[in-house]
Structures are given as C-alpha cells and as structure tokens.
mmCIF file of C-alpha atoms in Angstrom:
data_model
loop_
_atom_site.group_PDB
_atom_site.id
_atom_site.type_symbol
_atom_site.label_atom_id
_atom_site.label_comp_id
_atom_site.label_asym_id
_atom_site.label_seq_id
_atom_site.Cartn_x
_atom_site.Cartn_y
_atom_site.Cartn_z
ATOM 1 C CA UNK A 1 -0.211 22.091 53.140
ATOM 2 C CA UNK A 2 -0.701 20.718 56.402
ATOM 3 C CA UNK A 3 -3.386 22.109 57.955
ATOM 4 C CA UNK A 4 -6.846 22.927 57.665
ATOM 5 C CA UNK A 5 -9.867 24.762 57.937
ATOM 6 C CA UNK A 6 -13.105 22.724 57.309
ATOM 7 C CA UNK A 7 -16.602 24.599 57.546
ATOM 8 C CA UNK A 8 -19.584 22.875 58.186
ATOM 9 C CA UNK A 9 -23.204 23.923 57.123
ATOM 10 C CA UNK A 10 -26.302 22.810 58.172
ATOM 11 C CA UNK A 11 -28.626 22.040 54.813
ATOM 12 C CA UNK A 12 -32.840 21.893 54.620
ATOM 13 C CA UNK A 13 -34.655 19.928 52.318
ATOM 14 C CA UNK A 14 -33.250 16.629 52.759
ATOM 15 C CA UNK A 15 -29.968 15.250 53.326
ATOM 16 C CA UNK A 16 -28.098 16.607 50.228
ATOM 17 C CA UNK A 17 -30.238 20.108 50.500
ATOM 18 C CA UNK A 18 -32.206 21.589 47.670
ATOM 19 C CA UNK A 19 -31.052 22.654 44.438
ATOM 20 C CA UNK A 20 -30.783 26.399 45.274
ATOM 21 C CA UNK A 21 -29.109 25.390 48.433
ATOM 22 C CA UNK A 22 -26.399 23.169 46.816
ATOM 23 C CA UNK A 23 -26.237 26.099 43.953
ATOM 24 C CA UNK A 24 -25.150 28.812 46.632
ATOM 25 C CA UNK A 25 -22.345 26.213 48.198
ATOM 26 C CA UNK A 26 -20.972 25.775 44.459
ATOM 27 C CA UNK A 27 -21.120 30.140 44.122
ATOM 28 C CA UNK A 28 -19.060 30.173 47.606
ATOM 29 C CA UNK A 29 -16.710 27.557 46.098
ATOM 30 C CA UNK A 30 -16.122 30.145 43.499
ATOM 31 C CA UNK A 31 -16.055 32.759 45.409
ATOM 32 C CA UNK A 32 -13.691 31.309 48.154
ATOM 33 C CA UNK A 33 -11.147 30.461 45.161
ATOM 34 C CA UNK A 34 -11.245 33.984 43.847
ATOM 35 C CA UNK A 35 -10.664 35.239 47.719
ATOM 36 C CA UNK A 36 -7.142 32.718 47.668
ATOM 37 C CA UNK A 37 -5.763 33.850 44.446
ATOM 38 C CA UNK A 38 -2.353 35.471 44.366
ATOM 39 C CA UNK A 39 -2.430 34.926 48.313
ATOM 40 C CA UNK A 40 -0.372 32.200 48.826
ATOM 41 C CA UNK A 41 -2.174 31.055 51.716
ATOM 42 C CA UNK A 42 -3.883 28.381 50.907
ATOM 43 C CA UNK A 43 -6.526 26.260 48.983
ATOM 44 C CA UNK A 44 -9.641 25.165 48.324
ATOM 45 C CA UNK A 45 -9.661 21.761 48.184
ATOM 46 C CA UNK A 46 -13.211 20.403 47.842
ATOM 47 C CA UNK A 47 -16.875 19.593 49.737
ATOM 48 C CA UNK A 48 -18.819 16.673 50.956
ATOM 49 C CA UNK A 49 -22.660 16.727 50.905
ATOM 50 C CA UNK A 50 -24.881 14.397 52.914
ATOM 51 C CA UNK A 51 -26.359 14.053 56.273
ATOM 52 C CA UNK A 52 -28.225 17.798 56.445
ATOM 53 C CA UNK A 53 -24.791 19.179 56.083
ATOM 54 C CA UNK A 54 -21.999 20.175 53.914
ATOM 55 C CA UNK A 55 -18.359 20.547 54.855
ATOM 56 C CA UNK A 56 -16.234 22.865 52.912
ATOM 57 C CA UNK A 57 -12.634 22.084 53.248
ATOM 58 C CA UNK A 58 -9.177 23.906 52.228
ATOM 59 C CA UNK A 59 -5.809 23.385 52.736
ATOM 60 C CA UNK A 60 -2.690 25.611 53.731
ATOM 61 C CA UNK A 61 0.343 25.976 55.644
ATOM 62 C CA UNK A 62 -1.220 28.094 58.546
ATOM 63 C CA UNK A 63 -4.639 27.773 59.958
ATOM 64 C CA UNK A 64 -4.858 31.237 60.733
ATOM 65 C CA UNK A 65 -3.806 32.935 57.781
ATOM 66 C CA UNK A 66 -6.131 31.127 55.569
ATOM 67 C CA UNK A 67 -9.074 31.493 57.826
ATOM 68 C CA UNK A 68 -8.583 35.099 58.196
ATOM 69 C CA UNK A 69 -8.211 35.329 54.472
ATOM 70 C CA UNK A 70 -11.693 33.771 54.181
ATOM 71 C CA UNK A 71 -13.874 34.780 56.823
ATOM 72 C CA UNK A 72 -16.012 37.070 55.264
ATOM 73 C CA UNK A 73 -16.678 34.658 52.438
ATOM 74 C CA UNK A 74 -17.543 32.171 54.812
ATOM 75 C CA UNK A 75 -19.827 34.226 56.625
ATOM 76 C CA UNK A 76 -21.714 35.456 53.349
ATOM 77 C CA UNK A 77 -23.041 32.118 52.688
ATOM 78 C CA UNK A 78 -26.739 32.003 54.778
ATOM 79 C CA UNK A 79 -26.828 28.333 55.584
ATOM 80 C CA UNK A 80 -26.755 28.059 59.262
ATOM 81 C CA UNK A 81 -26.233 26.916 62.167
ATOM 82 C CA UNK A 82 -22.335 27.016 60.685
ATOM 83 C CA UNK A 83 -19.482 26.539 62.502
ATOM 84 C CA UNK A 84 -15.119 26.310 61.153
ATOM 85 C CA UNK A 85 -13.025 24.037 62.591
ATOM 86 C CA UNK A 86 -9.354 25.226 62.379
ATOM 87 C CA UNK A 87 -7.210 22.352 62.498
ATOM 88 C CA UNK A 88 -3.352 22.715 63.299
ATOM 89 C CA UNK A 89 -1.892 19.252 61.450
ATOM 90 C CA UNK A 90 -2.836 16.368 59.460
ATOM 91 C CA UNK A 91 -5.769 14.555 59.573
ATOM 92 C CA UNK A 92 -3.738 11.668 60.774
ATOM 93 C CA UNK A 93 -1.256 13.515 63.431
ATOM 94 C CA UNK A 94 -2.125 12.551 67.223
ATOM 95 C CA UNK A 95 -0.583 15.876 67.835
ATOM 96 C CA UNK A 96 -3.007 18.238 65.752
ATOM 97 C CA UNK A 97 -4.859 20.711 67.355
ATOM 98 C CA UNK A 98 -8.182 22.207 66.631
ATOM 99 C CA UNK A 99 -10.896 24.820 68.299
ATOM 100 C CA UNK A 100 -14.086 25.723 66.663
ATOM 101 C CA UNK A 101 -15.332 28.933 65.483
ATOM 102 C CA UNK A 102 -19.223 29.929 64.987
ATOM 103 C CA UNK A 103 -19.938 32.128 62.145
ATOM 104 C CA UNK A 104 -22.258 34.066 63.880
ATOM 105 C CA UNK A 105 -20.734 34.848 67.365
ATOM 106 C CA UNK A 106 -17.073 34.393 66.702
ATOM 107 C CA UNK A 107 -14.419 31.586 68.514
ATOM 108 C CA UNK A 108 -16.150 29.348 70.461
ATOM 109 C CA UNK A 109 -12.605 28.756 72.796
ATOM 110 C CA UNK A 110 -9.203 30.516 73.102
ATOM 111 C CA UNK A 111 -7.056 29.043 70.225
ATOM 112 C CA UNK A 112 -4.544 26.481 71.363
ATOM 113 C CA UNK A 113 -0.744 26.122 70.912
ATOM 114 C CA UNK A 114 0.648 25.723 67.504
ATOM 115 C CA UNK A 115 1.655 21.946 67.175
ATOM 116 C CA UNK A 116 5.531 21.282 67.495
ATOM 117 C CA UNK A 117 7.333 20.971 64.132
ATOM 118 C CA UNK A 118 8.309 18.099 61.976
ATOM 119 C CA UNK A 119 4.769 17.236 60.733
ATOM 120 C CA UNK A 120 4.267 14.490 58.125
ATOM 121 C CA UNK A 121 4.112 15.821 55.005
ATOM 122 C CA UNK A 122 0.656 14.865 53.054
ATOM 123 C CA UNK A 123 1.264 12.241 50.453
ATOM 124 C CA UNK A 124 -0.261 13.181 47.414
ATOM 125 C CA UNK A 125 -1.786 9.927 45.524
ATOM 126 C CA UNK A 126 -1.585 9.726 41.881
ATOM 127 C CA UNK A 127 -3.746 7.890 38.926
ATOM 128 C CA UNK A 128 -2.585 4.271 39.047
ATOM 129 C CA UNK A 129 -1.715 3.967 42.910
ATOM 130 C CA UNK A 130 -2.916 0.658 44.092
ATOM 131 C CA UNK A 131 -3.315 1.088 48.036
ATOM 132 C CA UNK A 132 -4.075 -1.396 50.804
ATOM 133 C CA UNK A 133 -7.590 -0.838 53.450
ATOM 134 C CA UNK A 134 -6.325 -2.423 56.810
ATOM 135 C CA UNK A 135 -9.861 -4.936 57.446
ATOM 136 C CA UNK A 136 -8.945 -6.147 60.975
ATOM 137 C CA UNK A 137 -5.519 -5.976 62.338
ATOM 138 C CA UNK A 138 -4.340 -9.084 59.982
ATOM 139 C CA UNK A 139 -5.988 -8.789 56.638
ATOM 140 C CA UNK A 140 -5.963 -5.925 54.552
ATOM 141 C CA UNK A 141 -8.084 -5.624 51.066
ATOM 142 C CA UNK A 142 -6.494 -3.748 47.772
ATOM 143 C CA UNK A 143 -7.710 -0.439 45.993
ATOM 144 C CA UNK A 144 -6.751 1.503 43.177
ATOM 145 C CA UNK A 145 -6.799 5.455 42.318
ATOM 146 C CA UNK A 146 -8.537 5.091 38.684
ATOM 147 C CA UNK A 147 -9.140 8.934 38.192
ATOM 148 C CA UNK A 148 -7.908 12.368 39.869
ATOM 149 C CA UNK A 149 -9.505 15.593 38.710
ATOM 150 C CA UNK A 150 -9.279 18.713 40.870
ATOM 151 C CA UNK A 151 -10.343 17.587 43.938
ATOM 152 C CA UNK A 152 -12.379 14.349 42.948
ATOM 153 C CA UNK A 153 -10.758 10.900 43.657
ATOM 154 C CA UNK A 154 -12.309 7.951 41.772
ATOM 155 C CA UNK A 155 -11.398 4.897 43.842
ATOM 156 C CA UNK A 156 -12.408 1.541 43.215
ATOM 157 C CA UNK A 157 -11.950 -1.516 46.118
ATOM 158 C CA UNK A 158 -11.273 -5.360 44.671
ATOM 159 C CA UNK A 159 -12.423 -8.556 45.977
ATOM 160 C CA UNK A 160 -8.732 -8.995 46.672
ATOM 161 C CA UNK A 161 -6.503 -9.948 50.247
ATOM 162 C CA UNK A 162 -3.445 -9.988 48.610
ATOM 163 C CA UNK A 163 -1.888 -7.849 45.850
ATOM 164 C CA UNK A 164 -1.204 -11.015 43.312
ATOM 165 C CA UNK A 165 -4.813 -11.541 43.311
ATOM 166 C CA UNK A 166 -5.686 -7.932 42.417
ATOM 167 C CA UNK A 167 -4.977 -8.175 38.246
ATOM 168 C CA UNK A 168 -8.300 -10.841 38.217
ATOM 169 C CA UNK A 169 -10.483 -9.503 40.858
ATOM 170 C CA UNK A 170 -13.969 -8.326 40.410
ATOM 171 C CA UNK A 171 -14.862 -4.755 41.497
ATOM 172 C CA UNK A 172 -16.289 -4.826 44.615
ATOM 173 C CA UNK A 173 -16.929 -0.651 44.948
ATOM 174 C CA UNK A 174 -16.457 2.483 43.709
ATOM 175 C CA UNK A 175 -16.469 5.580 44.835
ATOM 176 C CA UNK A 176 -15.734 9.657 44.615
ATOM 177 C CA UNK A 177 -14.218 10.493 47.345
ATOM 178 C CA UNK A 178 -11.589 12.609 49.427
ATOM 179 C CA UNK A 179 -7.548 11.860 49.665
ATOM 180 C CA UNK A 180 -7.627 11.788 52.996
ATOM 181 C CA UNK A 181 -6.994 8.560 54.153
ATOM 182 C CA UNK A 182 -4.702 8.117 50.943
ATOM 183 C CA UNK A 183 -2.570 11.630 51.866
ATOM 184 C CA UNK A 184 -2.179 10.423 55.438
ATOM 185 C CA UNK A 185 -0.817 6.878 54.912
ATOM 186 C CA UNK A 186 -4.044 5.150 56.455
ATOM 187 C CA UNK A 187 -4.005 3.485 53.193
ATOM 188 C CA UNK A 188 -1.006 2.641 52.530
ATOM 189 C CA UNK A 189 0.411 3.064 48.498
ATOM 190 C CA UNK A 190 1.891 -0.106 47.678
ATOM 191 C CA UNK A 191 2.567 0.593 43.845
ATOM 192 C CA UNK A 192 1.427 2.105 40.581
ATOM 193 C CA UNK A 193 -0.010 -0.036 38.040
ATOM 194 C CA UNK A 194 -1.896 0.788 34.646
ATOM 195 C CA UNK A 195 -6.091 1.114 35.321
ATOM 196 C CA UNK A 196 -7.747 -1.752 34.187
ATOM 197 C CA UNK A 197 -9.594 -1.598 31.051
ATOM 198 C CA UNK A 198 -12.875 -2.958 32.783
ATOM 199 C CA UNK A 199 -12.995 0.265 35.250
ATOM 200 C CA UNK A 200 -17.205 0.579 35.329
ATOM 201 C CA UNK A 201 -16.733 4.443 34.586
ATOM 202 C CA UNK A 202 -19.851 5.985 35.645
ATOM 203 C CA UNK A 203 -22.024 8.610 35.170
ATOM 204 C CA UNK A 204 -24.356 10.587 37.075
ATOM 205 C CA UNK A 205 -27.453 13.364 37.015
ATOM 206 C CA UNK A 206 -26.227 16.678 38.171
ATOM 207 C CA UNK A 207 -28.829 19.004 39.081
ATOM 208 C CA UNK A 208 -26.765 22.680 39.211
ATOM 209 C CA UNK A 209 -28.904 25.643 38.232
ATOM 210 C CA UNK A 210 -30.199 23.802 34.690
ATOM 211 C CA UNK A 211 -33.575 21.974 34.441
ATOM 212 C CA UNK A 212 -34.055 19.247 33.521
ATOM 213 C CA UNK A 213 -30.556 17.795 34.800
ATOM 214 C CA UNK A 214 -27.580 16.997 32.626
ATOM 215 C CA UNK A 215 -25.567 13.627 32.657
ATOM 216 C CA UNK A 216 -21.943 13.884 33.766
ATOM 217 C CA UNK A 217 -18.895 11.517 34.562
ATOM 218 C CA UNK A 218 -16.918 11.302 37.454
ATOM 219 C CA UNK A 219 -14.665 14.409 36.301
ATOM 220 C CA UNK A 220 -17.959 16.737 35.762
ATOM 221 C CA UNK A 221 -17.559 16.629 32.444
ATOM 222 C CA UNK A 222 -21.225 16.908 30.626
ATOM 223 C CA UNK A 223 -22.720 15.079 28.247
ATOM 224 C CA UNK A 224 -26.140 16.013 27.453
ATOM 225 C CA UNK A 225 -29.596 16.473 29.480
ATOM 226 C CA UNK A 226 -30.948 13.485 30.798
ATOM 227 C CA UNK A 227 -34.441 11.943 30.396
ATOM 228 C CA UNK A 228 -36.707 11.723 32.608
ATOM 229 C CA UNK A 229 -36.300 8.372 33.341
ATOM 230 C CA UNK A 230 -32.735 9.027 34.192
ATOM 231 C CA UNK A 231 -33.470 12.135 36.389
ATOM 232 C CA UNK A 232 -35.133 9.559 38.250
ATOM 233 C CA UNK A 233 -33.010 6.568 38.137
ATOM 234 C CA UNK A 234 -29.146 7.979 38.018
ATOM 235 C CA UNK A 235 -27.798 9.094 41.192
ATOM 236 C CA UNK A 236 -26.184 12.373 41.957
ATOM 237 C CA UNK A 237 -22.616 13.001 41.563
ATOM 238 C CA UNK A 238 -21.428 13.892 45.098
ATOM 239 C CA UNK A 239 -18.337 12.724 47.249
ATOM 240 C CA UNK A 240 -17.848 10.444 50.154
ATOM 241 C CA UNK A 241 -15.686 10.324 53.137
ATOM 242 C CA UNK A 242 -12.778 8.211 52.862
ATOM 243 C CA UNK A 243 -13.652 6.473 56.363
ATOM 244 C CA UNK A 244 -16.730 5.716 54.696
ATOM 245 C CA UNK A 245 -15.023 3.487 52.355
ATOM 246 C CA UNK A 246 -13.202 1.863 54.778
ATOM 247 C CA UNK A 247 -16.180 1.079 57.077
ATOM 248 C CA UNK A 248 -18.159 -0.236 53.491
ATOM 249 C CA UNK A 249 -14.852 -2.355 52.893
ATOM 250 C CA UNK A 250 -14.336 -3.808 56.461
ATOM 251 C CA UNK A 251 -18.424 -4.739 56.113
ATOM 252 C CA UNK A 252 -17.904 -6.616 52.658
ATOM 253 C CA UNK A 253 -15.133 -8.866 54.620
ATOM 254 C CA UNK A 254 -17.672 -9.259 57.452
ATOM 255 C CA UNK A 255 -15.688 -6.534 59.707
ATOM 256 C CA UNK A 256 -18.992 -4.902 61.063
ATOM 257 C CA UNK A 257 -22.638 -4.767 59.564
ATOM 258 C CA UNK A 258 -23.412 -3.817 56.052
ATOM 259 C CA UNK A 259 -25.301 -0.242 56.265
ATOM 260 C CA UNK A 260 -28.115 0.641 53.214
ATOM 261 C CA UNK A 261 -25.818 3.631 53.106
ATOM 262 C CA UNK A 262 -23.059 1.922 51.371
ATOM 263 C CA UNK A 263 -25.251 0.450 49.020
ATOM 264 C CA UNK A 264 -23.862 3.611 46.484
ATOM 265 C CA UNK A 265 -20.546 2.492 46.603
ATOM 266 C CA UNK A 266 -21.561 -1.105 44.325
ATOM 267 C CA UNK A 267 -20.772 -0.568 41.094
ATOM 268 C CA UNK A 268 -23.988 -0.382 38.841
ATOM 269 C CA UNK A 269 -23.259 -1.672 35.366
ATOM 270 C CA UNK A 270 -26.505 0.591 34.445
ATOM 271 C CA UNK A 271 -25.078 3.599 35.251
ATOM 272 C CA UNK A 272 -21.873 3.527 33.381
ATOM 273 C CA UNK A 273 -20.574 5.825 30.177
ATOM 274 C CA UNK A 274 -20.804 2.586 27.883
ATOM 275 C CA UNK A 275 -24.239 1.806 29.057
ATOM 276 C CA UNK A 276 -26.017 5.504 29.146
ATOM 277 C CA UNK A 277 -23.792 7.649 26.333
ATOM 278 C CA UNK A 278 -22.630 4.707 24.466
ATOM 279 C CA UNK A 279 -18.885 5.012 24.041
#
C-alpha cells in the first residue's frame, strides 16, 4: 500500500484540542474504518495530534479510490480549516506526487500524473527490529521496535554508535510513533534481537469521553482511573512523527539544538507500569 491520503485538521483549545474535539477525531476513526470494510481499497492507518492540528492518515494502492471511498466521512467531521493531501508514492520516493484538496471547496489544483511504476515496496518493521538513525553523514545511533499494536510503534533510541555497544546501553528515548521512517528505509533494519528486559514500559492518562481519566499503556490497554495527582502529572498517550525522533536523536549527539519539545521522548522511570500499577 503505497500511497496515501493524509487529512489535516485544524484543532482549538490548545495544541492537542479539547476533549470533545479529540473524542469526534476518535468517532471519525471509527467511522472511516467502517466506510473501508469489504472495499479493498485501502486503510486506516493511524493519527498524530499536536501543534493545533491533527493528521489522519490511511494507506492504499490508489490515491483516488480510497479518497473517493472516504470523502464524505471526511467531510462530516466539523474541524476546520481541513484540507487532504493525496499522495501518489512513498513517503520516501523523489518521484511521488501530491495535490491538495479543501474539504469545503473541493481540489485546490488539477491532479497530476500517476507516478511511473516500480515503486519501493513499504517495509513493514516488526517487534525486535533493531534499526540505525543516520546522525550526520558518518555516525549513525541504534534503535529498537519494542512494541507494535495496530498502528502504534513503541521505539526506544540507545546511547549507542555502534551495534556491539547496543546490548549495555542506557535508554536514551522513547517514543510512540509512526513507521514511517522505518517502512521507507530512512532507518535502516539491521537485525532482530529479543527486547530487553529493562524496556521502561510506560503508561499514560487518556482522557476519551470518561471523567476522571483512566491509566493506559502504550497498546491502550486500561488499567484503572487515575488519581488526581496523576491526571495531573502523567502525560497523554499520543504519537509522534518519526522525523521528530530523528531531529531529538541528532540533538542528543549534538547534531542541532535540543528543543523543550523533545523533552517527552526521555524516558521517565515515574511513569512506567512497574512504578504506577505495580507489576
């Protein structure tokens, strides 16, 4: 499933949006995977919160067909300004072509030629995959794929240049993120390994349409309501952009400045399943 159609929705009430705005993108997940069943055209694979906005993405093997199959889903959802982005190849492919559509008044350009054939095909990671984050040309630091569910990736990043060095290296982050850079070769799988036992699994407050919040892991899976104290203190299980990780990476190796952003990515050995559930 090669290429794409990624929607983008502006959000209110903060970077992440409010509760009742985040609910409604969770209904239209729903929603969009009921639209896709049977259909063969396609998949939803996923969404990334932060920065006023959300993307929705999904996969297929034509643009077009899967766009037409959900374009009046898309449209239902009342978040706006919204706009799709068709995209005709992988993330990676210097040949991939895209055009923009706004939900309200339709294609913003004339959509472009189809790309030629013999695209990459997407390389789909699996639990165990230790990959490699190019830092600067020369030196490259090593990862690991710790935990797949759906369309959550639990990756971790070790204090490690070289893959001999990877068995005893501390945890420098971890993160939920997307396969993208993983399912177009930007980082590169080198092998699969076991998961090391000292994986910081964490947890996190998730908000949905309960009150007060309920403590989760990294697959969703819930736990029980959380305190008070820990709907204050836990953070919110959401996803990050790959590229984010690499950018947080490069910084730890002094490739670029550290941003407060990536601050989420350090593991926090108070916000882990032994720590907060106990087992």
């Amino acid at each position: 499933m090669t290429d794409a159609v990624i929607v983008r929705y502006a959000l209110t009430g903060g970077p992440f949006g409010t509760t009742d705005g985040r609910a409604a993108v969770y209904e239209l997940q729903e929603r969009l995977t009921a639209a896709l069943a049977g259909l063969d055209v396609g998949e939803l694979d996923g969404n990334e919160f932060g920065g006023d906005q959300v993307a929705v993405y999904l996969y297929g093997p034509d643009a077009d067909r899967l766009y037409d199959a959900v374009e009046p889903v898309l449209r239902s959802l009342p978040h706006r300004p919204a706009r799709a982005t068709l995209r005709y190849g992988e993330a990676g492919d210097p040949d991939a072509v895209r055009y923009e559509i706004d939900l309200d008044t339709g294609r913003a350009e004339p959509p472009p030629a189809r790309p030629k054939p013999g695209r990459r095909r997407k390389i789909v990671a699996a639990e165990g995959d230790v990959f490699r984050i190019p830092l600067d040309g020369v030196r490259s630091v090593y990862g690991q794929v710790v935990a797949k569910h759906d369309y959550w990736t639990l990756v971790v990043v070790f204090d490690a240049l070289s893959l001999d060095a990877v068995d005893g290296a501390d945890i420098l982050l971890l993160a939920n993120t997307f396969e993208d850079c993983l399912a177009d070769g930007e980082w590169p799988i080198v092998e699969r390994r076991a998961v090391r036992a000292d994986v910081p699994w964490p947890v996190y407050k998730f908000w949905g349409s309960t009150t007060p919040p309920v403590i989760v892991d990294h697959f969703g899976r819930v736990f029980r309501e959380a305190t008070p104290e820990e709907a204050r203190t836990l953070p919110s299980r959401s996803q990050t952009t790959a590229n984010a990780v690499t950018d947080a990476a490069r910084a730890a190796f002094g490739v670029g400045e550290w941003d407060d952003s990536y601050d989420e990515f350090l593991p926090d050995d108070k916000a882990t399943v032994a720590r907060v559930i106990g087992s």
